[in-house]
Short mmCIF file of C-alpha atoms in Angstrom, two decimals:
data_model
loop_
_atom_site.label_atom_id
_atom_site.label_comp_id
_atom_site.label_asym_id
_atom_site.label_seq_id
_atom_site.Cartn_x
_atom_site.Cartn_y
_atom_site.Cartn_z
CA MET A 85 60.74 130.77 60.73
CA ARG A 86 61.46 132.52 57.43
CA ILE A 87 61.50 135.84 59.27
CA LEU A 88 63.86 134.52 61.95
CA SER A 89 66.19 133.15 59.29
CA THR A 90 66.21 136.60 57.53
CA LEU A 91 64.66 135.24 54.32
CA LEU A 92 61.53 137.33 54.77
CA PRO A 93 61.32 140.85 56.25
CA PRO A 94 58.72 141.18 59.03
CA ASP A 95 55.56 143.23 58.34
CA ALA A 96 55.66 144.64 61.85
CA GLY A 97 57.38 144.14 65.20
CA THR A 98 60.91 143.05 65.94
CA ALA A 99 62.63 139.72 66.26
CA THR A 100 66.08 138.88 67.57
CA VAL A 101 68.28 135.81 67.26
CA CYS A 102 71.22 135.58 69.69
CA ASP A 103 70.40 139.23 70.66
CA LEU A 104 70.86 140.30 67.02
CA ASP A 105 68.00 142.07 65.27
CA VAL A 106 66.98 140.10 62.17
CA VAL A 107 66.38 143.27 60.14
CA THR A 108 69.29 145.54 61.05
CA ARG A 109 71.91 142.84 61.66
CA ALA A 110 70.77 140.31 59.05
CA ALA A 111 74.28 139.34 57.98
CA ASP A 112 75.35 138.63 61.57
CA VAL A 113 72.19 136.62 62.18
CA ARG A 114 72.94 134.51 59.09
CA GLY A 115 76.39 133.83 60.56
CA SER A 116 74.92 132.32 63.71
CA ILE A 117 72.02 130.28 62.35
CA SER A 118 71.33 127.47 59.96
CA LEU A 119 68.07 126.66 58.26
CA THR A 120 66.92 123.28 57.07
CA GLY A 121 63.72 123.24 55.10
CA GLN A 122 61.05 120.66 54.61
CA PHE A 123 62.51 119.55 51.32
CA ALA A 124 66.12 118.53 51.64
CA ALA A 125 68.16 121.15 49.76
CA VAL A 126 71.02 118.85 48.87
CA ASP A 127 72.88 118.57 45.56
CA GLU A 128 71.86 115.23 44.08
CA VAL A 129 74.62 115.16 41.50
CA LEU A 130 77.37 115.47 44.10
CA THR A 131 78.31 112.83 46.67
CA GLY A 132 77.44 113.33 50.32
CA ARG A 133 81.04 114.20 51.09
CA GLU A 134 81.24 116.74 48.24
CA ASN A 135 78.08 118.43 49.50
CA LEU A 136 79.64 118.81 52.95
CA VAL A 137 83.00 119.99 51.59
CA LEU A 138 81.19 122.61 49.49
CA MET A 139 79.44 123.92 52.62
CA GLY A 140 82.79 123.97 54.46
CA GLN A 141 84.34 126.02 51.65
CA LEU A 142 81.44 128.46 51.68
CA TRP A 143 81.84 128.87 55.46
CA HIS A 144 85.58 129.51 54.81
CA LEU A 145 86.63 126.76 57.21
CA PRO A 146 90.39 126.13 57.38
CA ASP A 147 89.92 122.43 56.61
CA PRO A 148 86.59 121.65 54.89
CA ARG A 149 87.52 117.99 54.26
CA GLU A 150 88.19 117.30 57.94
CA ARG A 151 84.87 118.92 58.94
CA ALA A 152 83.08 116.84 56.27
CA ARG A 153 84.64 113.69 57.71
CA GLU A 154 83.48 114.57 61.24
CA LEU A 155 79.93 115.27 60.10
CA LEU A 156 79.67 112.08 58.04
CA GLU A 157 80.68 110.21 61.18
CA GLN A 158 78.29 112.12 63.44
CA PHE A 159 75.36 111.35 61.13
CA SER A 160 76.33 107.72 60.33
CA LEU A 161 76.91 108.52 56.66
CA VAL A 162 80.56 107.44 56.44
CA GLU A 163 79.90 104.55 54.07
CA ALA A 164 77.45 106.50 51.94
CA GLY A 165 79.75 109.55 51.81
CA GLY A 166 81.33 108.57 48.50
CA ARG A 167 78.05 107.88 46.72
CA ARG A 168 75.94 110.36 44.81
CA VAL A 169 73.07 111.75 46.84
CA ALA A 170 70.62 110.65 44.12
CA THR A 171 71.06 107.10 45.46
CA TYR A 172 70.24 108.04 49.10
CA SER A 173 67.06 107.08 50.99
CA GLY A 174 64.78 109.80 52.39
CA GLY A 175 66.21 109.50 55.91
CA MET A 176 69.81 109.66 54.68
CA ARG A 177 69.02 112.69 52.56
CA ARG A 178 67.44 114.53 55.49
CA ARG A 179 70.39 113.59 57.74
CA LEU A 180 72.82 114.92 55.12
CA ASP A 181 70.71 118.06 54.85
CA ILE A 182 70.96 118.63 58.62
CA ALA A 183 74.68 117.81 58.58
CA MET A 184 75.18 120.44 55.85
CA SER A 185 73.39 123.00 57.99
CA LEU A 186 75.77 122.29 60.84
CA THR A 187 78.97 122.72 58.88
CA GLY A 188 79.66 126.19 60.29
CA ARG A 189 78.84 125.08 63.87
CA PRO A 190 75.98 127.60 64.24
CA PRO A 191 74.69 128.07 67.81
CA VAL A 192 71.08 128.13 66.55
CA VAL A 193 69.53 125.63 64.15
CA PHE A 194 66.09 125.98 62.54
CA LEU A 195 64.52 122.71 61.45
CA ASP A 196 61.35 123.27 59.45
CA GLU A 197 59.29 120.07 59.66
CA PRO A 198 62.37 117.88 59.32
CA THR A 199 60.47 114.59 59.40
CA THR A 200 57.65 115.41 56.99
CA GLY A 201 57.37 112.74 54.35
CA LEU A 202 59.85 110.36 55.96
CA ASP A 203 59.19 106.70 56.68
CA PRO A 204 59.17 105.65 60.38
CA GLN A 205 62.84 104.62 60.32
CA GLY A 206 63.89 107.83 58.66
CA ARG A 207 61.99 109.73 61.34
CA LEU A 208 63.79 107.89 64.13
CA GLU A 209 67.13 108.63 62.46
CA VAL A 210 66.33 112.33 62.33
CA TRP A 211 65.13 112.28 65.96
CA ASP A 212 68.45 110.78 67.04
CA ALA A 213 70.32 113.44 65.10
CA VAL A 214 68.27 116.21 66.76
CA ARG A 215 68.85 114.76 70.26
CA THR A 216 72.61 114.54 69.63
CA LEU A 217 72.61 118.16 68.48
CA ALA A 218 70.68 119.47 71.47
CA ALA A 219 72.83 117.44 73.85
CA ALA A 220 75.91 119.14 72.39
CA GLY A 221 74.50 122.54 73.37
CA THR A 222 72.96 123.72 70.09
CA THR A 223 69.65 125.55 70.28
CA VAL A 224 67.20 123.79 67.98
CA LEU A 225 63.96 125.44 66.87
CA LEU A 226 61.88 122.71 65.31
CA THR A 227 58.44 122.97 63.75
CA THR A 228 56.31 119.90 63.35
CA GLN A 229 52.77 118.78 62.61
CA TYR A 230 53.36 115.58 64.61
CA LEU A 231 52.63 116.46 68.22
CA GLU A 232 54.23 113.23 69.34
CA GLU A 233 57.47 114.51 67.86
CA ALA A 234 57.34 117.68 69.97
CA GLU A 235 56.60 115.57 73.03
CA HIS A 236 59.66 113.41 72.38
CA LEU A 237 62.16 116.08 71.44
CA ALA A 238 61.28 119.48 72.85
CA ASP A 239 62.34 121.13 76.10
CA ARG A 240 59.97 124.03 75.45
CA ILE A 241 56.87 123.83 73.29
CA ALA A 242 54.84 126.61 71.68
CA ILE A 243 51.50 125.81 70.07
CA LEU A 244 50.83 127.91 67.01
CA HIS A 245 47.27 128.30 65.77
CA HIS A 246 46.17 130.65 62.97
CA GLY A 247 49.52 132.42 63.06
CA ARG A 248 49.50 133.14 66.84
CA VAL A 249 51.24 131.41 69.71
CA LEU A 250 48.41 130.08 71.91
CA VAL A 251 50.52 128.70 74.73
CA GLU A 252 54.18 128.26 75.43
CA GLY A 253 56.06 126.28 78.06
CA THR A 254 57.58 122.94 78.98
CA LEU A 255 55.59 119.78 78.42
CA ALA A 256 54.87 119.62 82.18
CA GLU A 257 53.57 123.20 82.17
CA LEU A 258 51.33 122.51 79.20
CA ARG A 259 50.02 119.36 80.86
CA ALA A 260 49.16 121.40 83.95
CA LEU A 261 46.74 123.42 81.82
CA LEU A 262 44.37 120.47 81.66
CA PRO A 263 42.70 118.78 84.62
CA PRO A 264 44.91 116.21 86.37
CA THR A 265 44.94 112.85 84.69
CA THR A 266 42.67 110.14 85.90
CA VAL A 267 43.99 106.63 85.94
CA GLU A 268 42.17 104.45 83.48
CA TYR A 269 42.72 100.86 82.58
CA VAL A 270 43.20 100.58 78.83
CA GLU A 271 44.14 97.42 77.03
CA THR A 272 46.79 98.43 74.51
CA GLN A 273 47.52 96.57 71.36
CA PRO A 274 50.82 97.16 69.56
CA THR A 275 50.59 100.00 67.05
CA LEU A 276 51.20 99.28 63.40
CA GLU A 277 54.41 101.30 63.68
CA GLU A 278 55.66 99.09 66.52
CA ILE A 279 54.88 95.99 64.46
CA PHE A 280 56.65 97.46 61.45
CA LEU A 281 59.74 98.38 63.44
CA ALA A 282 59.80 94.98 65.19
CA LEU A 283 59.73 93.30 61.79
CA VAL A 284 62.37 95.39 60.01
CA GLY A 285 64.49 96.38 63.02
CA ASP A 286 65.01 100.01 63.94
CA ASP A 287 68.76 100.32 63.64
CA PRO A 288 69.27 103.33 61.34
CA ALA A 289 72.26 101.91 59.45
CA ASP A 290 70.33 98.73 58.94
CA ALA A 291 67.31 100.71 57.83
CA ASP A 292 69.26 102.31 54.98
CA GLU A 293 70.16 98.86 53.73
CA HIS A 294 66.52 97.89 53.54
CA VAL A 295 65.60 100.93 51.55
CA GLU A 296 68.53 100.68 49.16
CA ASP A 297 68.25 96.99 48.50
CA GLY A 298 64.51 97.22 48.21
CA ARG A 299 64.21 94.19 50.48
CA MET B 180 84.73 141.47 44.53
CA SER B 181 86.29 140.65 47.89
CA THR B 182 88.59 137.65 48.28
CA HIS B 183 85.80 135.95 50.22
CA ALA B 184 83.42 136.37 47.28
CA LEU B 185 86.08 135.06 44.87
CA HIS B 186 86.61 132.02 47.09
CA GLU B 187 82.85 131.42 47.19
CA THR B 188 82.55 131.84 43.41
CA ALA B 189 85.35 129.30 42.91
CA ALA B 190 83.71 126.76 45.23
CA LEU B 191 80.29 127.13 43.58
CA THR B 192 81.76 127.06 40.07
CA ARG B 193 83.61 123.82 40.86
CA ARG B 194 80.28 122.43 42.05
CA SER B 195 78.38 123.31 38.92
CA LEU B 196 81.25 122.21 36.64
CA ARG B 197 80.89 118.82 38.34
CA HIS B 198 77.28 118.81 37.16
CA VAL B 199 78.48 119.29 33.58
CA LEU B 200 81.27 116.72 33.86
CA ARG B 201 78.93 114.15 35.37
CA SER B 202 76.41 114.51 32.58
CA PRO B 203 78.70 114.88 29.55
CA ASP B 204 75.58 114.63 27.40
CA THR B 205 75.11 118.35 28.07
CA ILE B 206 78.24 119.05 26.00
CA VAL B 207 77.48 116.35 23.44
CA THR B 208 73.84 117.35 22.83
CA THR B 209 74.91 120.98 22.65
CA ALA B 210 77.27 120.08 19.81
CA VAL B 211 75.07 117.51 18.05
CA MET B 212 72.42 119.79 16.59
CA PRO B 213 74.85 122.38 15.19
CA ILE B 214 76.93 119.56 13.71
CA ALA B 215 73.79 118.09 12.15
CA PHE B 216 73.00 121.51 10.61
CA LEU B 217 76.58 121.75 9.38
CA LEU B 218 76.38 118.34 7.66
CA LEU B 219 72.91 119.00 6.29
CA PHE B 220 73.71 122.40 4.82
CA VAL B 221 77.15 121.55 3.47
CA TYR B 222 76.41 118.11 2.01
CA VAL B 223 72.68 118.26 1.21
CA PHE B 224 71.76 121.88 0.44
CA GLY B 225 75.36 123.00 -0.04
CA GLY B 226 75.59 122.37 -3.77
CA ALA B 227 72.50 124.40 -4.52
CA ILE B 228 73.35 127.21 -2.09
CA GLU B 229 76.98 127.46 -3.13
CA ALA B 230 75.95 128.51 -6.61
CA GLY B 231 74.03 131.44 -5.11
CA VAL B 232 76.70 132.36 -2.56
CA GLU B 233 79.43 132.43 -5.13
CA GLY B 234 77.40 134.60 -7.45
CA PRO B 235 77.62 138.38 -7.56
CA ALA B 236 75.63 138.70 -4.28
CA ALA B 237 78.44 137.22 -2.19
CA GLY B 238 80.93 139.86 -3.24
CA SER B 239 84.46 139.08 -2.15
CA SER B 240 83.59 135.66 -0.74
CA GLY B 241 83.72 134.08 -4.17
CA GLY B 242 85.68 130.86 -4.33
CA GLU B 243 85.59 130.02 -0.63
CA ALA B 244 84.04 126.72 0.43
CA TYR B 245 80.47 126.87 1.71
CA VAL B 246 81.59 125.40 5.07
CA ASP B 247 83.72 128.53 5.57
CA TYR B 248 80.67 130.67 4.83
CA LEU B 249 78.43 128.63 7.13
CA LEU B 250 80.58 128.11 10.23
CA PRO B 251 80.05 131.50 11.99
CA GLY B 252 76.26 131.02 12.02
CA ILE B 253 76.64 127.43 13.20
CA LEU B 254 78.84 128.63 16.08
CA LEU B 255 76.08 131.04 17.17
CA ILE B 256 73.56 128.20 17.05
CA THR B 257 75.93 126.16 19.25
CA ILE B 258 75.96 128.94 21.85
CA ALA B 259 72.17 129.25 21.76
CA THR B 260 71.78 125.49 22.29
CA GLY B 261 74.32 125.49 25.12
CA VAL B 262 72.64 128.17 27.21
CA ALA B 263 69.46 126.09 27.45
CA TYR B 264 71.35 123.95 29.98
CA THR B 265 72.33 127.06 31.93
CA ALA B 266 68.66 128.01 32.27
CA TYR B 267 68.01 124.40 33.33
CA ARG B 268 70.67 124.49 36.06
CA VAL B 269 69.55 127.87 37.42
CA PHE B 270 65.93 126.68 37.47
CA MET B 271 66.81 123.42 39.25
CA ASP B 272 68.82 125.29 41.91
CA LEU B 273 65.83 127.51 42.64
CA GLN B 274 63.37 124.60 42.67
CA GLY B 275 65.57 122.31 44.75
CA GLY B 276 66.02 124.88 47.51
CA MET B 277 69.76 125.21 46.93
CA VAL B 278 69.49 128.95 46.29
CA GLU B 279 67.48 129.39 49.49
CA ARG B 280 70.06 127.42 51.43
CA LEU B 281 72.85 129.62 50.07
CA ARG B 282 70.83 132.75 50.84
CA SER B 283 70.47 131.82 54.51
CA MET B 284 74.25 131.46 54.77
CA PRO B 285 76.66 134.35 55.38
CA ILE B 286 77.89 134.51 51.76
CA SER B 287 77.57 137.23 49.13
CA ARG B 288 74.77 137.22 46.56
CA ALA B 289 76.84 137.59 43.42
CA PRO B 290 78.74 134.26 43.49
CA VAL B 291 75.48 132.28 43.29
CA LEU B 292 74.81 133.61 39.77
CA TRP B 293 78.41 134.06 38.64
CA ALA B 294 79.17 130.39 39.30
CA HIS B 295 76.44 129.46 36.81
CA VAL B 296 77.68 132.01 34.30
CA LEU B 297 81.31 130.83 34.43
CA THR B 298 80.22 127.20 34.14
CA SER B 299 78.06 128.10 31.15
CA LEU B 300 81.03 129.79 29.43
CA ALA B 301 83.29 126.78 30.07
CA ALA B 302 80.72 124.30 28.74
CA ILE B 303 79.93 126.42 25.67
CA LEU B 304 83.60 126.96 24.78
CA THR B 305 84.10 123.18 24.95
CA SER B 306 81.13 122.57 22.65
CA LEU B 307 82.39 125.28 20.26
CA ALA B 308 85.77 123.54 20.11
CA VAL B 309 84.03 120.26 19.21
CA VAL B 310 82.02 121.94 16.43
CA VAL B 311 85.09 123.72 15.01
CA GLY B 312 86.93 120.37 15.08
CA VAL B 313 84.20 118.76 12.98
CA ALA B 314 84.21 121.74 10.59
CA VAL B 315 87.98 121.36 10.11
CA LEU B 316 87.45 117.68 9.25
CA MET B 317 84.89 118.82 6.68
CA GLY B 318 87.43 121.11 5.05
CA PHE B 319 87.02 124.37 6.96
CA ARG B 320 90.17 126.50 6.74
CA SER B 321 90.81 129.93 8.24
CA GLU B 322 93.10 132.66 6.93
CA ALA B 323 92.99 134.52 10.26
CA ASP B 324 96.25 135.51 11.97
CA LEU B 325 96.74 135.37 15.74
CA LEU B 326 95.05 138.73 16.28
CA GLY B 327 92.12 137.64 14.14
CA CYS B 328 91.76 134.39 16.11
CA LEU B 329 91.78 136.34 19.37
CA ALA B 330 89.11 138.68 17.99
CA VAL B 331 86.95 135.72 16.92
CA THR B 332 87.32 134.12 20.37
CA GLY B 333 86.54 137.44 22.02
CA ILE B 334 83.35 137.93 20.02
CA LEU B 335 82.22 134.35 20.70
CA VAL B 336 82.85 134.77 24.45
CA LEU B 337 80.92 138.05 24.39
CA VAL B 338 77.95 136.46 22.60
CA ALA B 339 78.09 133.49 24.99
CA LEU B 340 78.00 135.93 27.93
CA VAL B 341 74.99 137.78 26.49
CA LEU B 342 73.02 134.59 25.88
CA THR B 343 74.09 133.15 29.25
CA TRP B 344 72.67 136.14 31.13
CA LEU B 345 69.49 135.78 29.06
CA ALA B 346 69.44 132.14 30.15
CA VAL B 347 69.80 133.21 33.78
CA ILE B 348 66.72 135.43 33.31
CA ALA B 349 64.84 132.47 31.83
CA GLY B 350 65.93 130.18 34.66
CA LEU B 351 64.94 132.72 37.31
CA SER B 352 61.55 133.61 35.85
CA ALA B 353 60.35 130.27 34.48
CA ARG B 354 57.49 128.49 36.19
CA SER B 355 58.27 125.10 34.71
CA LEU B 356 61.33 123.28 33.44
CA ASP B 357 59.97 123.32 29.88
CA GLY B 358 59.53 127.06 30.11
CA ALA B 359 63.11 127.49 31.31
CA ILE B 360 64.44 125.65 28.27
CA ALA B 361 61.97 126.90 25.63
CA PHE B 362 63.43 130.43 25.66
CA SER B 363 66.40 129.14 23.67
CA TYR B 364 64.30 128.04 20.64
CA PRO B 365 63.90 131.53 19.15
CA LEU B 366 67.60 132.15 19.77
CA ILE B 367 68.44 129.00 17.81
CA PHE B 368 66.08 130.08 15.04
CA LEU B 369 67.36 133.65 14.76
CA PRO B 370 70.46 132.82 12.64
CA PHE B 371 68.15 131.40 9.93
CA LEU B 372 66.78 134.91 9.39
CA SER B 373 70.22 136.39 8.92
CA SER B 374 73.19 136.20 6.60
CA ALA B 375 74.32 133.01 8.38
CA PHE B 376 73.12 130.55 5.72
CA VAL B 377 72.56 132.63 2.61
CA PRO B 378 73.37 136.26 1.70
CA THR B 379 70.59 138.64 2.75
CA ALA B 380 70.44 140.03 -0.82
CA THR B 381 68.63 136.86 -1.92
CA MET B 382 65.75 137.40 0.56
CA PRO B 383 62.40 139.07 -0.20
CA GLY B 384 61.70 142.63 1.07
CA PRO B 385 60.58 142.45 4.73
CA GLY B 386 62.68 139.35 5.48
CA ARG B 387 65.70 141.07 4.03
CA TRP B 388 65.07 144.24 6.03
CA PHE B 389 64.82 142.21 9.27
CA ALA B 390 67.88 140.11 8.42
CA GLU B 391 69.98 143.16 7.67
CA HIS B 392 69.05 144.93 10.89
CA GLN B 393 69.19 142.11 13.43
CA PRO B 394 72.32 141.49 15.51
CA VAL B 395 73.07 137.98 14.21
CA THR B 396 73.90 139.34 10.75
CA SER B 397 76.46 141.85 11.99
CA VAL B 398 78.03 139.29 14.33
CA VAL B 399 78.12 136.62 11.61
CA ASP B 400 79.53 138.99 8.99
CA SER B 401 82.26 140.16 11.38
CA LEU B 402 83.20 136.60 12.33
CA ARG B 403 83.23 135.56 8.67
CA ALA B 404 85.51 138.43 7.68
CA LEU B 405 87.87 137.79 10.60
CA LEU B 406 88.06 134.05 9.86
CA ALA B 407 88.76 134.75 6.18
CA GLY B 408 91.51 137.17 7.12
CA GLU B 409 89.70 140.02 5.38
CA PRO B 410 89.20 143.60 6.65
CA VAL B 411 86.10 143.73 8.88
CA GLY B 412 85.03 147.32 8.39
CA GLY B 413 82.34 149.08 10.39
CA GLU B 414 80.23 145.94 10.81
CA ILE B 415 82.24 144.85 13.86
CA TRP B 416 81.31 148.02 15.76
CA VAL B 417 77.65 147.38 15.06
CA ALA B 418 78.13 143.82 16.32
CA LEU B 419 79.95 144.97 19.47
CA ALA B 420 77.35 147.65 20.18
CA TRP B 421 74.55 145.06 19.96
CA CYS B 422 76.43 142.63 22.22
CA VAL B 423 77.47 145.14 24.89
CA GLY B 424 74.00 146.73 24.93
CA ALA B 425 72.27 143.37 25.26
CA LEU B 426 74.77 142.25 27.90
CA VAL B 427 74.19 145.30 30.12
CA LEU B 428 70.43 144.94 29.74
CA ALA B 429 70.34 141.17 30.38
CA TYR B 430 72.72 141.44 33.35
CA THR B 431 70.67 144.22 34.96
CA VAL B 432 67.38 142.39 34.50
CA ALA B 433 68.88 139.14 35.83
CA VAL B 434 70.24 140.81 38.97
CA VAL B 435 66.95 142.63 39.66
CA LEU B 436 65.00 139.39 39.16
CA PHE B 437 67.36 137.53 41.46
CA ARG B 438 66.87 140.14 44.21
CA ARG B 439 63.12 139.90 43.77
CA ARG B 440 63.05 136.09 43.74
CA VAL B 441 65.33 135.41 46.69
CA GLY B 442 65.66 138.74 48.50
#
């Protein structure tokens, strides 16, 4: 992912993003991608809105404030937009981080383990954001340790093991690699996560409240 | 620099100035220690030192108040204290992933560092103004004309630039926050081994040799002469040579380090 986002030169071989070579056309590649790391690279001293306006200015958008307003809306951060990021919950921070990456409307977005370290609500919020993005036609390359996450979000899945891609394909293709499923009767009990979400409610806006108020 | 790069520098400088404005303690703490030194040396040690300063060793400075003698060194200490925060901000940007985020965007490299440097200059000049204000309240008076004042400001800006680029090096190469800040301690201490507090003639052999050949002495002596409205002589060229040399070196090292750290 660091090679594809031009941060690291490849030892060997070639890689292209949007038909642009990451080594010879690095600047053009950077213009068409955005990278969001595992640890939200947001400015804690600034407000959410100021973070987004800064990104808009750096992308030389004609109207950074208008773009910031749109993104705050898209990521349900309108109310939090005027507060300093230091007061945000983990899920809000990650959402702001992704929103910042999208300021320049890049056609390709790299999300490097975007839900690592988030609580279950935060994870659902990020999932929703990723689905909205993909639905709008953005290519999202997402890495994750949570296989369930890949199952929920990905159109195509590649399994990486010891630095090599073992298999690649849609979920259906990967399923076809194993013998057909046998029908078994299993008594399921609710998972702890389901209990937790039933208790606190899984509405993202609501979830922020819980975290902030410490209720 | 292209207009794009200027635009980016402006946006990033506004951002980091917000950091300073939102924690005004950075300006206050920068000014507090130098002001404490000023009070301590003028009101506590001042009486004893003044006798020595006004003696034959001080030459033409006889009769001037000790605060006038002391202020140039105190201003250098203010700059050295101020750049610790610059190292802190550079370090935090690297740690927090902000530099990496900027690097993966289609913007130039230079604005990322220049924004920190310009912010550092703005914060330091503000702290310097506070310290000079206190000195005036304590009886500091300058005989400098407009040209002299401009020269004093110019030298202070130059020194601030030198120490700021050193701070950028510290911020880029430090492994911990404490390390990023600790580099400023020797810089704060350096004026004590110079003509900033007492004339070098009163020092013993090796100390005197060091004091007479280190940059702080030539900078302090030049500032003192300019502020007193006296002819500066050759000392100012020694001071400028030190500053420009150190600036070129620090800038080059900082840029190379930055390339190595973030590609």
